[in-house]
Coordinates of C-alpha atoms (C1' of nucleotides) in Angstrom, one line a residue:
Chain A
M1 CA 35.0 28.2 92.2
A2 CA 35.7 29.9 95.6
Y3 CA 35.1 33.8 94.9
N4 CA 33.4 33.5 91.9
H5 CA 30.5 32.1 92.2
N6 CA 28.3 34.7 92.7
V7 CA 29.3 37.3 90.0
P8 CA 27.0 37.6 87.3
E9 CA 28.2 37.2 83.8
N10 CA 28.9 39.2 81.0
C11 CA 28.7 42.6 83.8
R12 CA 32.2 43.7 83.3
L13 CA 33.4 46.2 81.1
F14 CA 36.9 46.4 79.1
I15 CA 38.0 49.6 77.9
L16 CA 40.4 51.0 75.8
V17 CA 41.8 53.6 77.0
G18 CA 44.8 55.7 76.4
K19 CA 47.4 56.6 79.2
G20 CA 47.6 59.4 81.6
I21 CA 43.7 57.4 83.6
K22 CA 42.1 59.1 85.7
E23 CA 39.5 56.6 87.5
D24 CA 37.2 58.9 88.8
A25 CA 36.2 60.4 85.7
F26 CA 35.3 57.0 84.7
R27 CA 33.6 56.4 87.9
E28 CA 31.6 59.3 87.1
A29 CA 31.3 58.3 83.5
F30 CA 29.8 55.2 84.2
G31 CA 28.6 55.3 86.9
K32 CA 24.7 56.4 85.5
Y33 CA 24.5 53.6 83.4
G34 CA 24.6 51.2 87.0
K35 CA 26.0 50.1 90.1
I36 CA 29.4 50.1 89.9
E37 CA 31.0 47.4 91.7
D38 CA 34.8 47.9 91.1
V39 CA 37.0 49.8 88.7
W40 CA 40.2 48.7 87.8
V41 CA 43.1 50.7 85.8
V42 CA 45.4 48.4 84.6
K43 CA 48.9 49.3 85.3
D44 CA 52.5 48.1 84.1
R45 CA 53.6 45.9 87.2
R46 CA 57.3 47.2 87.1
S47 CA 57.0 50.8 86.1
N48 CA 53.5 51.4 87.5
E49 CA 52.5 52.8 84.1
D50 CA 48.9 52.7 82.7
K51 CA 48.7 50.4 80.3
G52 CA 45.5 51.7 78.8
V53 CA 43.0 50.2 80.1
V54 CA 40.1 50.1 82.5
Y55 CA 38.0 47.2 83.7
I56 CA 35.1 48.5 85.0
T57 CA 32.2 45.8 87.0
F58 CA 28.3 46.4 87.2
S59 CA 26.5 44.7 89.5
K60 CA 24.4 43.1 86.4
A61 CA 25.3 42.7 82.9
S62 CA 22.5 45.3 81.6
E63 CA 23.7 47.8 83.3
A64 CA 27.4 47.1 81.4
A65 CA 25.8 46.9 78.2
L66 CA 23.7 49.8 79.0
A67 CA 27.3 51.7 79.6
M68 CA 29.0 49.4 76.8
Q69 CA 26.1 51.2 74.3
E70 CA 26.3 54.5 75.8
M71 CA 29.6 54.9 76.0
N72 CA 31.7 53.4 73.2
G73 CA 33.1 55.9 70.9
R74 CA 32.6 59.1 73.5
V75 CA 35.2 60.7 75.3
V76 CA 35.4 60.7 78.7
P77 CA 36.1 64.3 80.4
G78 CA 40.0 64.8 80.9
H79 CA 41.1 62.4 77.7
P80 CA 41.9 63.3 74.8
K81 CA 41.1 60.0 72.6
P82 CA 37.5 58.4 72.4
I83 CA 37.3 55.2 74.3
K84 CA 36.7 51.8 73.4
V85 CA 34.3 49.8 75.5
L86 CA 33.4 45.9 75.3
I87 CA 31.5 43.1 77.3
A88 CA 35.0 41.6 78.7
N89 CA 35.9 38.0 78.7
S90 CA 35.5 36.2 82.0
K91 CA 39.2 36.1 84.2
R92 CA 39.4 32.2 82.7
D93 CA 39.0 32.5 78.6
G94 CA 41.5 35.6 79.1
S95 CA 42.2 37.6 76.0
V96 CA 41.6 34.8 73.6
R97 CA 38.6 35.8 71.2
D98 CA 36.0 33.4 70.1
P99 CA 35.2 34.4 66.5
H100 CA 31.4 33.7 67.8
E101 CA 31.9 36.1 71.0
D102 CA 28.5 37.9 70.3
E103 CA 26.7 35.2 71.0
K104 CA 28.2 34.9 74.5
I105 CA 25.9 38.1 75.4
L106 CA 23.6 38.3 72.5
R107 CA 22.0 34.4 72.8
L108 CA 20.1 32.9 75.6
F109 CA 20.1 29.6 76.6
L110 CA 16.2 28.8 78.1
I111 CA 14.6 26.0 80.0
I112 CA 11.2 25.6 77.5
P113 CA 7.8 24.1 78.5
K114 CA 7.1 21.6 76.1
S115 CA 4.0 23.0 75.2
M116 CA 5.3 25.9 74.1
S117 CA 5.8 26.8 70.5
E118 CA 8.1 29.1 69.0
D119 CA 6.2 31.8 68.5
E120 CA 4.9 31.8 71.7
L121 CA 8.6 32.0 72.7
R122 CA 9.5 34.8 70.4
R123 CA 6.3 36.7 71.7
E124 CA 7.4 36.1 75.6
F125 CA 10.6 37.2 74.7
E126 CA 10.6 40.4 71.9
Q127 CA 9.4 42.5 75.0
Y128 CA 12.7 42.9 75.8
G129 CA 14.4 43.9 72.4
D130 CA 14.4 43.2 69.1
I131 CA 15.1 39.7 68.3
D132 CA 17.2 37.8 65.5
Y133 CA 15.3 34.4 66.1
A134 CA 14.1 32.3 68.5
T135 CA 14.7 28.4 68.7
I136 CA 13.4 25.3 70.3
L137 CA 14.8 22.0 69.6
R138 CA 13.1 19.4 68.7
D139 CA 13.2 15.7 68.5
K140 CA 14.0 14.6 64.9
N141 CA 11.7 12.0 65.3
N142 CA 8.7 12.9 66.3
G143 CA 9.3 16.5 66.9
E144 CA 8.8 16.5 69.9
S145 CA 9.7 19.7 71.8
K146 CA 13.4 19.0 73.9
G147 CA 12.4 21.6 76.1
F148 CA 14.6 24.2 75.8
G149 CA 16.1 26.5 73.5
Y150 CA 17.5 30.0 72.4
V151 CA 16.7 33.0 71.7
K152 CA 19.3 35.4 70.1
F153 CA 18.7 39.5 70.5
F154 CA 20.6 42.3 68.3
R155 CA 21.4 44.0 71.4
P156 CA 23.2 43.0 74.6
Y157 CA 21.4 45.2 76.6
H158 CA 18.3 43.9 75.8
A159 CA 19.7 40.1 75.9
A160 CA 20.8 41.3 79.7
L161 CA 17.3 42.5 80.5
A162 CA 15.8 39.3 79.2
L163 CA 18.0 37.4 81.4
E164 CA 17.6 39.5 84.3
N165 CA 13.7 39.7 84.0
C166 CA 12.0 37.0 82.2
D167 CA 10.2 33.9 84.1
R168 CA 12.8 32.7 86.7
S169 CA 11.4 29.2 85.3
F170 CA 13.0 29.4 82.0
K171 CA 16.2 29.2 83.9
P172 CA 17.8 31.8 81.6
K173 CA 21.6 31.7 81.1
F174 CA 23.6 32.9 78.6
A175 CA 24.7 30.4 75.9
E176 CA 28.1 28.9 75.0
P177 CA 28.6 29.7 71.6
K178 CA 28.2 26.6 69.2
M179 CA 28.4 27.1 65.3
P180 CA 28.2 23.5 63.5
R181 CA 31.2 25.0 62.0
G182 CA 32.6 26.7 58.7
D183 CA 29.3 28.2 58.2
R184 CA 28.3 32.1 58.0
D185 CA 32.0 33.5 56.8
N186 CA 30.0 36.2 55.3
D187 CA 29.1 37.8 59.1
Y188 CA 32.3 39.0 58.4
E189 CA 31.5 40.9 55.0
M190 CA 28.5 43.2 56.8
D191 CA 28.8 45.5 59.1
Y192 CA 27.1 48.3 60.4
Q193 CA 23.7 47.8 60.7
Y194 CA 23.4 50.0 63.9
S195 CA 24.4 53.9 63.3
R196 CA 23.7 57.0 64.5
E197 CA 22.8 58.0 61.0
T198 CA 19.5 56.0 61.3
R199 CA 18.6 57.6 65.4
P200 CA 16.1 59.6 65.5
P201 CA 16.3 63.5 66.6
G202 CA 15.0 63.9 69.7
P203 CA 16.0 64.8 73.5
F204 CA 16.6 60.6 74.2
F205 CA 19.0 60.4 71.5
R206 CA 22.3 61.9 71.5
G207 CA 22.2 64.2 68.5
P208 CA 23.8 63.8 65.2
D209 CA 27.4 64.0 65.9
R210 CA 29.1 60.9 64.6
G211 CA 31.4 59.6 67.2
P212 CA 34.8 60.3 65.8
D213 CA 36.3 56.9 66.0
R214 CA 33.7 54.6 63.9
G215 CA 36.4 53.2 62.0
P216 CA 37.1 53.7 58.5
D217 CA 35.4 50.6 56.9
R218 CA 31.8 51.5 58.2
G219 CA 30.2 50.4 54.9
P220 CA 27.4 52.4 53.5
D221 CA 26.0 55.1 55.8
R222 CA 22.4 54.5 55.3
H223 CA 21.4 51.3 56.6
E224 CA 17.3 51.2 57.0
R225 CA 16.5 49.8 60.7
G226 CA 13.6 47.1 59.3
T227 CA 12.5 44.5 60.9
K228 CA 13.5 41.7 58.3
R229 CA 17.0 41.5 59.5
G230 CA 18.7 38.4 58.4
F231 CA 20.4 35.8 60.4
S232 CA 24.0 36.7 59.8
E233 CA 23.9 40.5 59.0
Y234 CA 25.9 41.9 61.3
S235 CA 28.9 41.0 62.7
G236 CA 31.4 43.3 64.6
R237 CA 30.8 44.4 68.6
D238 CA 30.7 47.7 66.8
D239 CA 27.2 47.5 65.7
Y240 CA 25.0 47.6 68.7
H241 CA 27.2 49.7 70.0
D242 CA 27.3 54.0 70.1
D243 CA 23.5 53.1 68.6
G244 CA 21.3 55.0 71.7
P245 CA 18.6 53.9 72.9
P246 CA 16.3 51.2 71.2
R247 CA 14.2 52.6 68.6
S248 CA 10.7 50.1 68.6
R249 CA 10.8 48.6 71.9
F250 CA 10.7 50.9 74.7
S251 CA 14.5 50.9 76.5
H252 CA 14.4 50.8 80.5
G253 CA 17.5 53.3 80.7
P254 CA 18.9 52.8 83.4
V255 CA 18.1 50.2 86.0
G256 CA 16.5 50.3 89.3
Q257 CA 17.3 52.9 92.1
H258 CA 19.6 54.8 89.5
H259 CA 17.0 55.3 87.4
S260 CA 15.8 59.4 88.4
L261 CA 12.2 60.2 87.9
D262 CA 13.0 62.5 85.4
D263 CA 14.6 59.9 83.5
L264 CA 11.2 58.4 83.6
E265 CA 9.4 61.4 82.6
Q266 CA 12.3 61.7 79.6
R267 CA 10.5 58.1 78.6
N268 CA 7.1 58.6 78.3
D269 CA 6.8 58.0 74.7
E270 CA 8.5 54.9 74.8
I271 CA 5.2 53.6 77.1
A272 CA 3.5 54.0 73.8
D273 CA 4.8 51.2 72.7
L274 CA 3.5 49.3 75.3
N275 CA 1.2 47.2 72.1
L276 CA 1.5 49.2 69.1
V277 CA 4.6 48.7 66.4
G278 CA 4.6 51.2 63.8
E279 CA 2.5 54.1 64.7
G280 CA 4.6 57.4 66.7
P281 CA 2.7 57.6 70.0
M282 CA 1.1 61.1 69.6
E283 CA -0.5 60.4 66.9
M284 CA -1.6 57.0 68.7
I285 CA -2.8 58.9 71.0
Q286 CA -4.7 61.5 68.8
N287 CA -6.2 58.5 67.5
Y288 CA -8.2 57.7 70.3
A289 CA -11.5 58.4 70.3
N290 CA -12.3 61.6 71.9
S291 CA -14.7 60.0 74.9
G292 CA -14.8 64.1 76.0
C293 CA -14.0 62.9 79.7
Q294 CA -10.6 64.0 80.9
R295 CA -10.7 62.3 84.5
L296 CA -10.5 58.8 85.5
H297 CA -11.9 56.9 88.4
V298 CA -9.4 54.4 89.8
T299 CA -10.0 51.9 91.9
A300 CA -6.7 50.3 93.6
P301 CA -5.7 47.8 95.9
L302 CA -5.9 48.5 99.6
G303 CA -2.3 49.6 100.6
L304 CA -1.0 50.9 97.1
T305 CA 0.7 54.3 98.0
Q306 CA -0.2 57.9 96.6
Q307 CA 3.4 58.0 95.3
Y308 CA 3.5 54.6 93.3
L309 CA 0.2 55.4 91.8
T310 CA 1.2 58.6 90.4
R311 CA 4.6 57.6 89.0
L312 CA 2.4 54.8 87.3
F313 CA -0.1 57.6 86.0
S314 CA 2.7 59.8 85.0
L315 CA 3.9 57.5 82.7
I316 CA 1.1 58.5 80.4
P317 CA 1.6 62.0 78.9
G318 CA -0.3 64.6 80.1
L319 CA -1.5 63.7 83.4
E320 CA -2.7 66.8 85.5
Y321 CA -3.2 65.4 88.7
C322 CA -3.5 61.5 90.3
D323 CA -5.5 62.0 93.8
L324 CA -5.4 58.7 96.1
N325 CA -7.7 58.4 99.2
E326 CA -5.1 55.7 100.5
A327 CA -7.7 55.1 103.0
T328 CA -10.4 53.4 100.4
G329 CA -8.0 53.1 97.8
I330 CA -10.4 55.3 95.4
A331 CA -8.1 57.6 93.1
Y332 CA -8.6 60.3 90.7
A333 CA -6.7 61.0 88.0
R334 CA -7.0 63.6 85.1
Y335 CA -5.6 64.5 82.0
T336 CA -5.2 67.3 79.4
T337 CA -6.9 65.7 77.1
P338 CA -9.9 63.0 76.8
Q339 CA -7.5 61.5 74.2
C340 CA -4.5 60.9 76.9
A341 CA -7.0 60.1 79.4
A342 CA -8.7 57.0 77.1
Y343 CA -5.2 56.0 76.5
A344 CA -4.2 55.9 80.2
K345 CA -7.7 53.8 80.3
D346 CA -6.8 51.4 77.7
K347 CA -3.2 51.1 79.2
L348 CA -3.8 50.9 83.0
D349 CA -7.5 49.2 83.2
G350 CA -6.4 45.5 84.2
F351 CA -3.1 46.8 85.3
E352 CA -1.3 44.0 87.8
Y353 CA -0.3 46.4 90.3
P354 CA 0.7 45.4 92.5
L355 CA 1.8 41.7 92.0
G356 CA -1.4 39.7 92.2
S357 CA -4.0 42.9 92.0
R358 CA -5.3 44.7 89.5
L359 CA -6.4 48.2 89.2
I360 CA -9.5 48.9 87.7
V361 CA -9.6 52.4 85.7
R362 CA -13.0 54.0 84.3
F363 CA -13.8 57.3 82.8
A364 CA -15.2 59.4 85.8
D365 CA -17.6 61.2 84.0
V366 CA -19.7 59.3 82.3
P367 CA -22.2 55.8 83.0
N368 CA -20.0 53.2 84.2
V369 CA -20.5 50.4 81.8
P370 CA -18.5 47.4 83.2
D371 CA -17.2 45.7 80.0
L372 CA -15.7 42.5 79.0
K373 CA -12.2 43.5 80.3
T374 CA -13.3 44.7 83.8
A375 CA -14.5 41.6 84.2
S376 CA -11.7 39.5 83.1
A377 CA -9.5 41.9 84.9
M378 CA -10.8 41.7 88.1
N379 CA -10.4 37.9 88.3
F380 CA -6.6 37.8 89.1
E381 CA -6.3 34.4 90.0
N382 CA -6.5 33.2 86.2
Y383 CA -3.9 35.9 85.2
G384 CA -1.3 34.1 83.7
I385 CA -2.4 30.4 83.6
P386 CA -3.2 28.7 80.3
G387 CA -7.0 28.8 79.5
S388 CA -7.0 32.4 81.7
S389 CA -9.4 34.7 80.2
L390 CA -7.3 37.4 79.5
E391 CA -6.3 37.9 76.1
R392 CA -2.6 37.5 75.4
D393 CA -2.6 41.2 74.3
E394 CA -3.7 42.1 77.4
C395 CA -1.1 39.9 79.1
D396 CA 1.6 41.1 77.1
T397 CA 0.3 44.6 77.5
I398 CA 0.8 44.3 81.5
R399 CA 4.3 42.4 81.0
K400 CA 5.4 45.3 79.6
A401 CA 4.2 47.7 81.7
A402 CA 5.3 45.8 84.7
L403 CA 8.2 45.3 82.8
I404 CA 8.7 49.8 82.7
L405 CA 7.7 50.1 86.0
E406 CA 10.1 47.8 87.4
K407 CA 13.7 49.4 85.2
A408 CA 11.5 53.0 86.9
G409 CA 12.8 51.6 90.0
I410 CA 9.0 51.5 91.2
N411 CA 8.8 47.7 92.9
P412 CA 5.1 46.8 91.4
D413 CA 5.4 43.6 93.5
R414 CA 4.7 44.7 96.5
V415 CA 2.9 47.1 99.1
L416 CA 4.7 47.9 102.5
A417 CA 2.3 47.6 105.5
S418 CA 2.9 50.4 108.1
D419 CA 5.3 47.5 110.3
N420 CA 8.7 47.1 109.0
S421 CA 9.0 43.4 109.3
V422 CA 6.0 42.7 107.8
E423 CA 4.0 43.8 104.6
R424 CA 0.2 43.2 103.0
V425 CA 0.7 41.5 99.7
T426 CA -2.7 41.4 97.4
Y427 CA -2.3 38.4 96.7
C428 CA -2.2 36.6 99.9
N429 CA -4.9 36.7 103.1
I430 CA -2.2 37.5 105.5
L431 CA 0.8 39.8 106.3
L432 CA 3.9 38.1 105.2
P433 CA 7.5 39.0 106.1
L434 CA 9.5 41.0 103.5
P435 CA 11.1 39.3 100.9
K436 CA 14.8 37.5 101.6
P437 CA 17.3 36.6 98.7
L438 CA 17.4 33.3 97.1
S439 CA 20.0 31.3 98.5
P440 CA 22.0 29.8 95.5
E441 CA 21.0 27.2 93.5
D442 CA 23.8 24.6 94.2
S443 CA 22.8 25.1 97.9
S444 CA 22.3 21.4 99.8
L445 CA 19.5 20.9 100.3
A446 CA 17.9 20.8 103.9
Q447 CA 14.0 20.8 103.7
R448 CA 11.7 19.8 100.8
L449 CA 8.2 20.9 101.1
F450 CA 5.5 19.8 99.0
I451 CA 2.8 22.3 97.8
V452 CA -0.6 22.2 96.9
C453 CA -2.4 24.6 95.0
Q454 CA -6.6 24.1 95.1
P455 CA -8.0 24.1 93.5
A456 CA -5.8 25.4 90.6
A457 CA -2.5 26.2 90.1
V458 CA -0.4 29.8 91.1
P459 CA 1.9 31.4 88.8
E460 CA 5.7 30.8 89.7
R461 CA 6.3 34.2 90.2
I462 CA 4.2 34.7 93.2
L463 CA 5.2 31.5 95.0
R464 CA 8.6 32.2 94.2
D465 CA 8.0 35.8 96.3
A466 CA 6.0 34.2 99.2
F467 CA 8.3 31.0 99.7
C468 CA 11.8 33.4 99.3
R469 CA 10.1 35.3 102.3
F470 CA 11.4 33.2 105.4
G471 CA 14.8 32.5 104.0
D472 CA 17.1 30.1 102.6
L473 CA 14.7 29.0 99.3
I474 CA 16.5 27.2 96.8
D475 CA 13.8 27.3 94.7
V476 CA 10.2 26.5 94.1
Y477 CA 8.3 25.1 90.9
L478 CA 5.0 23.5 90.2
L479 CA 5.2 20.3 88.3
S480 CA 4.3 21.8 84.5
G481 CA 0.6 21.2 83.7
R482 CA 0.0 20.6 87.5
N483 CA -1.0 22.6 90.8
Y484 CA 1.2 21.2 92.9
G485 CA 4.9 20.9 93.7
Y486 CA 8.2 21.6 95.5
A487 CA 9.7 23.8 97.6
K488 CA 13.7 24.1 98.5
Y489 CA 15.3 25.2 101.5
A490 CA 18.6 25.2 102.2
S491 CA 18.0 25.0 105.9
K492 CA 15.1 23.4 107.9
E493 CA 14.2 26.3 110.2
C494 CA 13.2 28.1 107.0
A495 CA 11.2 25.8 105.3
M496 CA 9.3 25.0 108.7
K497 CA 8.4 28.7 108.6
A498 CA 7.0 28.4 105.5
I499 CA 4.8 25.7 106.9
S500 CA 3.6 27.5 109.7
V501 CA 2.9 30.4 108.1
L502 CA 1.4 29.3 104.5
H503 CA -0.1 26.6 105.2
G504 CA -4.0 26.9 104.8
Q505 CA -3.5 30.6 103.5
S506 CA -4.9 32.0 100.4
I507 CA -2.8 33.0 97.1
A508 CA -3.8 34.5 94.2
G509 CA -7.2 32.9 95.5
Q510 CA -6.0 29.7 95.9
R511 CA -6.1 27.5 98.6
L512 CA -2.6 26.6 100.0
K513 CA -1.1 23.1 101.4
V514 CA 2.5 23.0 102.7
L515 CA 3.6 20.0 104.0
E516 CA 6.8 18.0 104.5
A517 CA 7.4 16.3 101.6
E518 CA 8.0 12.9 101.5
P519 CA 11.7 11.8 100.3
P520 CA 11.2 11.3 96.5
K521 CA 10.3 8.2 94.8
D522 CA 13.2 6.4 93.1
E523 CA 16.2 7.8 94.7
N524 CA 19.3 6.2 95.1
R525 CA 19.8 6.2 98.7
R526 CA 22.5 8.0 99.8
E527 CA 22.1 6.6 103.3
G528 CA 25.4 6.2 105.3
R529 CA 28.4 5.1 103.8
D530 CA 28.2 2.2 102.0
R531 CA 29.7 2.6 98.7
H532 CA 30.0 -0.9 97.5
D533 CA 30.4 0.1 93.7
S534 CA 30.9 -2.5 91.6
H535 CA 31.8 -0.8 88.8
S536 CA 35.0 0.5 87.5
E537 CA 36.0 4.1 87.4
Chain B
dC1 C1' 43.6 49.5 68.2
dG2 C1' 43.0 45.0 72.4
dA3 C1' 43.3 41.6 78.0
dC4 C1' 43.6 40.6 84.0
dG5 C1' 45.0 43.2 90.9
dG6 C1' 43.5 42.5 94.9
dG7 C1' 41.0 40.0 97.8
dA8 C1' 38.9 36.1 99.0
dC9 C1' 38.2 32.2 103.8
dG10 C1' 33.5 27.2 104.6
dC11 C1' 37.4 22.6 106.4
Chain C
dC1 C1' -7.6 14.3 98.0
dG2 C1' -2.4 15.7 95.7
dA3 C1' 4.1 13.2 95.2
dC4 C1' 8.8 14.0 92.2
dG5 C1' 11.4 19.3 86.0
dG6 C1' 13.5 20.5 82.8
dG7 C1' 19.2 21.1 80.5
dA8 C1' 23.6 23.1 74.7
dC9 C1' 22.5 23.8 69.3
dG10 C1' 21.6 19.2 61.4
dC11 C1' 24.8 14.6 59.2

DNA sequence: CGACGGGACGC
DNA sequence: CGACGGGACGC
């Protein structure tokens, strides 16, 4: 536990190769899927010969999962044999293979608000990819939620994306495999499920060439990738290898700064998945009513830059230009067809960008008729709060789009101010210091703050973004269903700084009170050294 | 088919 | 006024 506790789970690949391993070729081939932290070519201790194994550690599980998905069964330049790529066991587990080890990379354990239904849970997580099941554990007697549950994906990449991007209050972890016992033997009979043959043609998918090493017993070639996949319909890890990007969900591709703008543009059609299932994106755009207007009028939050806005609007196919007056926050964007423009308006109006504020998108050349959606888009303080005036579909759309942005290396959460020690964030009335990393969850608590949001609660991600900026933040949360809560800091100085800056300010439209917390209600006194425990053991 | 180096570091 | 969160899977 000394050096290990900050490495994310499932971010290391175990790769089977032949001898004669060239490390650089691996760095080159795998580097495009993410940030490589370590490459280790395993050699025999005495003879110094390759053992045919390479470990590659990525900075995140999603990068490793994507690399596995894309590289398994492929040939690395300079190496004759196709490689096999697996998520490595933790060092602790050694080489033992759990019969249900896929659960370690497909299934998440989650803390779930008691009020949330399984349907809501599923909807919340299916933005990251296809879900096998979403379950909430309930009390056997009264059916009440126990406050936790599981979501299982079909692909490790999607599980990792969910883990890394879902609201932190879910406290997501990769689930430990746990099987009632003895059941699901048929797991081992069905194999295949995903194969290259089911991949549609097109630039985002590798050609129909089948990897040379698919193994002899892949089962029938044609297999539909329907939505009704059963519980135990796949088994070996091979199933999610080698399958290219997922189809009916957008795939985010490489993550963060490794994602080039070109990659982004290549994935234009995937944004069409924002809220539609079934139709192809182009068809869908064609089906938009011809408003007769190709030009959009955009009202952007002050501080948003030309570059970011252009990147956002170019996610919708057909952008001709996007010109922002950074002084006024007014932009005009033009698309090649009225349908594209209508599509862009539909997708981006009300879009939360950056965190805590929204874009307003109108047709530029027709009379401005405010509609319901616009009205709700403007009161951002309601976003994400139960009873919000936003329809669920809209929230989903916004979340999905924000996710795409993040994966594209655009940070939707902040807009830099000219001074580079503080920045303007549109959810807050004052300039704030730049975000700082959180302290590990097991850090020792130095100071607790009591927070009140008046009159209503503020989404947790916004609180986190605000309170982390003073450093050493361990956690911040509101009590469920309440407008008050706590922030925990690992140092008193940082906590006091948070009070001095944030107390009395406005966050997402709510007035904030930030005070030193009183000691917890009925906590066992850890004072002094009196340990006159009468209990044995 | 198939599994683990080096360096790590607060007292 | 506004005070204390949740954590592993059916018998």
